[in-house]
């Protein structure tokens, strides 16, 4: 299980996973978000691959010098009960070695992850 940096060849998979986010169901808005990530090196999408080799999650981040802002995170419905979200956050923390913060939509999830990690 691990995170893979987004590549153009993953576009359909990434868009499919992002479409599980209620605000990104509309194709035009989803395309705007994909374009937004493509416009800056500080913004990255990562795909999560499960033990079976399937991409089952996506996380979008904005990297700052002292923290990583998690903007979007989504997991395929079949994997939602398996702690994939927390595994993705664990991997991001290892990758960047910085504090993870969440956008308004993601902040409660980050708080629960931190509580579990520090509990």
PDB file of C-alpha atoms in Angstrom:
ATOM      1  CA  UNK A   1       0.000   0.000   0.000  1.00  0.00           C
ATOM      2  CA  UNK A   2       1.382   3.349  -0.874  1.00  0.00           C
ATOM      3  CA  UNK A   3       0.882   6.784  -2.368  1.00  0.00           C
ATOM      4  CA  UNK A   4       1.702   7.519  -5.986  1.00  0.00           C
ATOM      5  CA  UNK A   5       2.260  11.023  -7.267  1.00  0.00           C
ATOM      6  CA  UNK A   6      -0.361  11.954  -9.838  1.00  0.00           C
ATOM      7  CA  UNK A   7       0.562  11.548 -13.495  1.00  0.00           C
ATOM      8  CA  UNK A   8      -1.513  12.435 -16.540  1.00  0.00           C
ATOM      9  CA  UNK A   9      -2.031   8.728 -17.256  1.00  0.00           C
ATOM     10  CA  UNK A  10      -3.926   8.498 -13.934  1.00  0.00           C
ATOM     11  CA  UNK A  11      -6.345  11.305 -14.835  1.00  0.00           C
ATOM     12  CA  UNK A  12      -9.510   9.215 -15.246  1.00  0.00           C
ATOM     13  CA  UNK A  13      -8.800   7.280 -12.056  1.00  0.00           C
ATOM     14  CA  UNK A  14      -8.098  10.471 -10.085  1.00  0.00           C
ATOM     15  CA  UNK A  15     -11.224  12.165 -11.415  1.00  0.00           C
ATOM     16  CA  UNK A  16     -13.311   9.091 -10.610  1.00  0.00           C
ATOM     17  CA  UNK A  17     -12.046   9.012  -7.026  1.00  0.00           C
ATOM     18  CA  UNK A  18     -12.413  12.772  -6.572  1.00  0.00           C
ATOM     19  CA  UNK A  19     -16.007  12.528  -7.800  1.00  0.00           C
ATOM     20  CA  UNK A  20     -16.857  10.723  -4.527  1.00  0.00           C
ATOM     21  CA  UNK A  21     -16.507  14.147  -2.861  1.00  0.00           C
ATOM     22  CA  UNK A  22     -20.007  15.688  -2.886  1.00  0.00           C
ATOM     23  CA  UNK A  23     -18.780  19.107  -4.088  1.00  0.00           C
ATOM     24  CA  UNK A  24     -16.952  17.514  -7.026  1.00  0.00           C
ATOM     25  CA  UNK A  25     -19.778  15.521  -8.596  1.00  0.00           C
ATOM     26  CA  UNK A  26     -20.239  18.121 -11.354  1.00  0.00           C
ATOM     27  CA  UNK A  27     -17.742  17.469 -14.155  1.00  0.00           C
ATOM     28  CA  UNK A  28     -16.922  21.136 -14.842  1.00  0.00           C
ATOM     29  CA  UNK A  29     -16.060  21.768 -11.185  1.00  0.00           C
ATOM     30  CA  UNK A  30     -14.037  18.552 -11.048  1.00  0.00           C
ATOM     31  CA  UNK A  31     -12.072  19.663 -14.121  1.00  0.00           C
ATOM     32  CA  UNK A  32     -11.396  23.064 -12.495  1.00  0.00           C
ATOM     33  CA  UNK A  33      -9.958  21.309  -9.450  1.00  0.00           C
ATOM     34  CA  UNK A  34      -7.763  19.071 -11.629  1.00  0.00           C
ATOM     35  CA  UNK A  35      -6.503  22.156 -13.498  1.00  0.00           C
ATOM     36  CA  UNK A  36      -5.856  23.980 -10.201  1.00  0.00           C
ATOM     37  CA  UNK A  37      -3.555  21.178  -9.032  1.00  0.00           C
ATOM     38  CA  UNK A  38      -1.743  21.168 -12.372  1.00  0.00           C
ATOM     39  CA  UNK A  39      -0.943  24.899 -12.190  1.00  0.00           C
ATOM     40  CA  UNK A  40       1.569  24.809  -9.329  1.00  0.00           C
ATOM     41  CA  UNK A  41       4.408  22.610  -8.073  1.00  0.00           C
ATOM     42  CA  UNK A  42       3.264  23.315  -4.502  1.00  0.00           C
ATOM     43  CA  UNK A  43      -0.024  21.519  -5.200  1.00  0.00           C
ATOM     44  CA  UNK A  44      -0.034  17.757  -5.589  1.00  0.00           C
ATOM     45  CA  UNK A  45      -2.484  14.942  -6.040  1.00  0.00           C
ATOM     46  CA  UNK A  46      -1.577  11.479  -4.807  1.00  0.00           C
ATOM     47  CA  UNK A  47      -3.330   8.216  -5.534  1.00  0.00           C
ATOM     48  CA  UNK A  48      -3.458   5.456  -2.931  1.00  0.00           C
ATOM     49  CA  UNK A  49      -2.903   1.901  -4.133  1.00  0.00           C
ATOM     50  CA  UNK A  50      -4.260  -0.930  -1.999  1.00  0.00           C
ATOM     51  CA  UNK A  51      -2.732  -4.378  -1.415  1.00  0.00           C
ATOM     52  CA  UNK A  52      -4.489  -5.717  -4.530  1.00  0.00           C
ATOM     53  CA  UNK A  53      -2.825  -3.126  -6.783  1.00  0.00           C
ATOM     54  CA  UNK A  54      -5.993  -1.079  -7.266  1.00  0.00           C
ATOM     55  CA  UNK A  55      -6.144   2.668  -6.804  1.00  0.00           C
ATOM     56  CA  UNK A  56      -8.630   3.122  -3.983  1.00  0.00           C
ATOM     57  CA  UNK A  57      -8.041   6.665  -2.720  1.00  0.00           C
ATOM     58  CA  UNK A  58      -6.923  10.124  -3.684  1.00  0.00           C
ATOM     59  CA  UNK A  59      -5.562  13.007  -1.640  1.00  0.00           C
ATOM     60  CA  UNK A  60      -4.863  16.552  -2.774  1.00  0.00           C
ATOM     61  CA  UNK A  61      -2.375  18.712  -0.883  1.00  0.00           C
ATOM     62  CA  UNK A  62      -0.866  22.164  -0.935  1.00  0.00           C
ATOM     63  CA  UNK A  63       2.692  22.186   0.407  1.00  0.00           C
ATOM     64  CA  UNK A  64       3.987  25.129   2.430  1.00  0.00           C
ATOM     65  CA  UNK A  65       7.423  25.452   4.056  1.00  0.00           C
ATOM     66  CA  UNK A  66       6.170  24.470   7.534  1.00  0.00           C
ATOM     67  CA  UNK A  67       3.020  22.443   6.850  1.00  0.00           C
ATOM     68  CA  UNK A  68       1.012  20.454   4.348  1.00  0.00           C
ATOM     69  CA  UNK A  69      -2.586  21.521   3.787  1.00  0.00           C
ATOM     70  CA  UNK A  70      -4.811  18.577   2.889  1.00  0.00           C
ATOM     71  CA  UNK A  71      -7.466  20.026   0.578  1.00  0.00           C
ATOM     72  CA  UNK A  72      -9.251  16.930  -0.725  1.00  0.00           C
ATOM     73  CA  UNK A  73      -9.315  13.336   0.346  1.00  0.00           C
ATOM     74  CA  UNK A  74     -11.535  10.571  -0.989  1.00  0.00           C
ATOM     75  CA  UNK A  75     -11.677   6.794  -0.789  1.00  0.00           C
ATOM     76  CA  UNK A  76     -13.645   4.408  -2.960  1.00  0.00           C
ATOM     77  CA  UNK A  77     -16.812   3.207  -1.199  1.00  0.00           C
ATOM     78  CA  UNK A  78     -15.574  -0.397  -1.089  1.00  0.00           C
ATOM     79  CA  UNK A  79     -12.549   0.626   1.023  1.00  0.00           C
ATOM     80  CA  UNK A  80     -14.097   3.153   3.398  1.00  0.00           C
ATOM     81  CA  UNK A  81     -14.257   0.901   6.458  1.00  0.00           C
ATOM     82  CA  UNK A  82     -10.622  -0.151   6.204  1.00  0.00           C
ATOM     83  CA  UNK A  83      -8.823   2.891   7.638  1.00  0.00           C
ATOM     84  CA  UNK A  84      -7.467   3.896   4.226  1.00  0.00           C
ATOM     85  CA  UNK A  85      -7.887   7.598   4.985  1.00  0.00           C
ATOM     86  CA  UNK A  86      -5.664   7.334   8.059  1.00  0.00           C
ATOM     87  CA  UNK A  87      -3.098   5.271   6.129  1.00  0.00           C
ATOM     88  CA  UNK A  88      -2.959   7.969   3.440  1.00  0.00           C
ATOM     89  CA  UNK A  89      -2.418  10.651   6.089  1.00  0.00           C
ATOM     90  CA  UNK A  90       0.302   8.540   7.737  1.00  0.00           C
ATOM     91  CA  UNK A  91       2.081   8.256   4.377  1.00  0.00           C
ATOM     92  CA  UNK A  92       1.776  11.998   3.697  1.00  0.00           C
ATOM     93  CA  UNK A  93       3.290  12.775   7.081  1.00  0.00           C
ATOM     94  CA  UNK A  94       6.208  10.414   6.374  1.00  0.00           C
ATOM     95  CA  UNK A  95       6.680  11.843   2.886  1.00  0.00           C
ATOM     96  CA  UNK A  96       6.757  15.519   3.862  1.00  0.00           C
ATOM     97  CA  UNK A  97       7.916  15.387   7.509  1.00  0.00           C
ATOM     98  CA  UNK A  98       5.648  18.363   8.267  1.00  0.00           C
ATOM     99  CA  UNK A  99       2.493  19.052  10.212  1.00  0.00           C
ATOM    100  CA  UNK A 100      -0.686  18.172   8.340  1.00  0.00           C
ATOM    101  CA  UNK A 101      -3.528  20.663   8.393  1.00  0.00           C
ATOM    102  CA  UNK A 102      -6.900  20.289   6.743  1.00  0.00           C
ATOM    103  CA  UNK A 103      -9.109  22.556   4.699  1.00  0.00           C
ATOM    104  CA  UNK A 104     -12.462  23.356   6.303  1.00  0.00           C
ATOM    105  CA  UNK A 105     -13.938  20.204   4.745  1.00  0.00           C
ATOM    106  CA  UNK A 106     -11.069  17.976   5.886  1.00  0.00           C
ATOM    107  CA  UNK A 107     -10.071  19.501   9.256  1.00  0.00           C
ATOM    108  CA  UNK A 108     -12.306  17.261  11.421  1.00  0.00           C
ATOM    109  CA  UNK A 109     -10.819  14.190   9.751  1.00  0.00           C
ATOM    110  CA  UNK A 110      -7.278  15.448  10.422  1.00  0.00           C
ATOM    111  CA  UNK A 111      -8.217  16.056  14.075  1.00  0.00           C
ATOM    112  CA  UNK A 112      -9.536  12.475  14.436  1.00  0.00           C
ATOM    113  CA  UNK A 113      -6.386  11.124  12.764  1.00  0.00           C
ATOM    114  CA  UNK A 114      -4.142  13.109  15.140  1.00  0.00           C
ATOM    115  CA  UNK A 115      -6.137  11.921  18.169  1.00  0.00           C
ATOM    116  CA  UNK A 116      -5.828   8.295  17.058  1.00  0.00           C
ATOM    117  CA  UNK A 117      -2.115   8.722  16.337  1.00  0.00           C
ATOM    118  CA  UNK A 118      -1.372  10.419  19.654  1.00  0.00           C
ATOM    119  CA  UNK A 119      -3.908   8.438  21.692  1.00  0.00           C
TER     120      UNK A 119
END
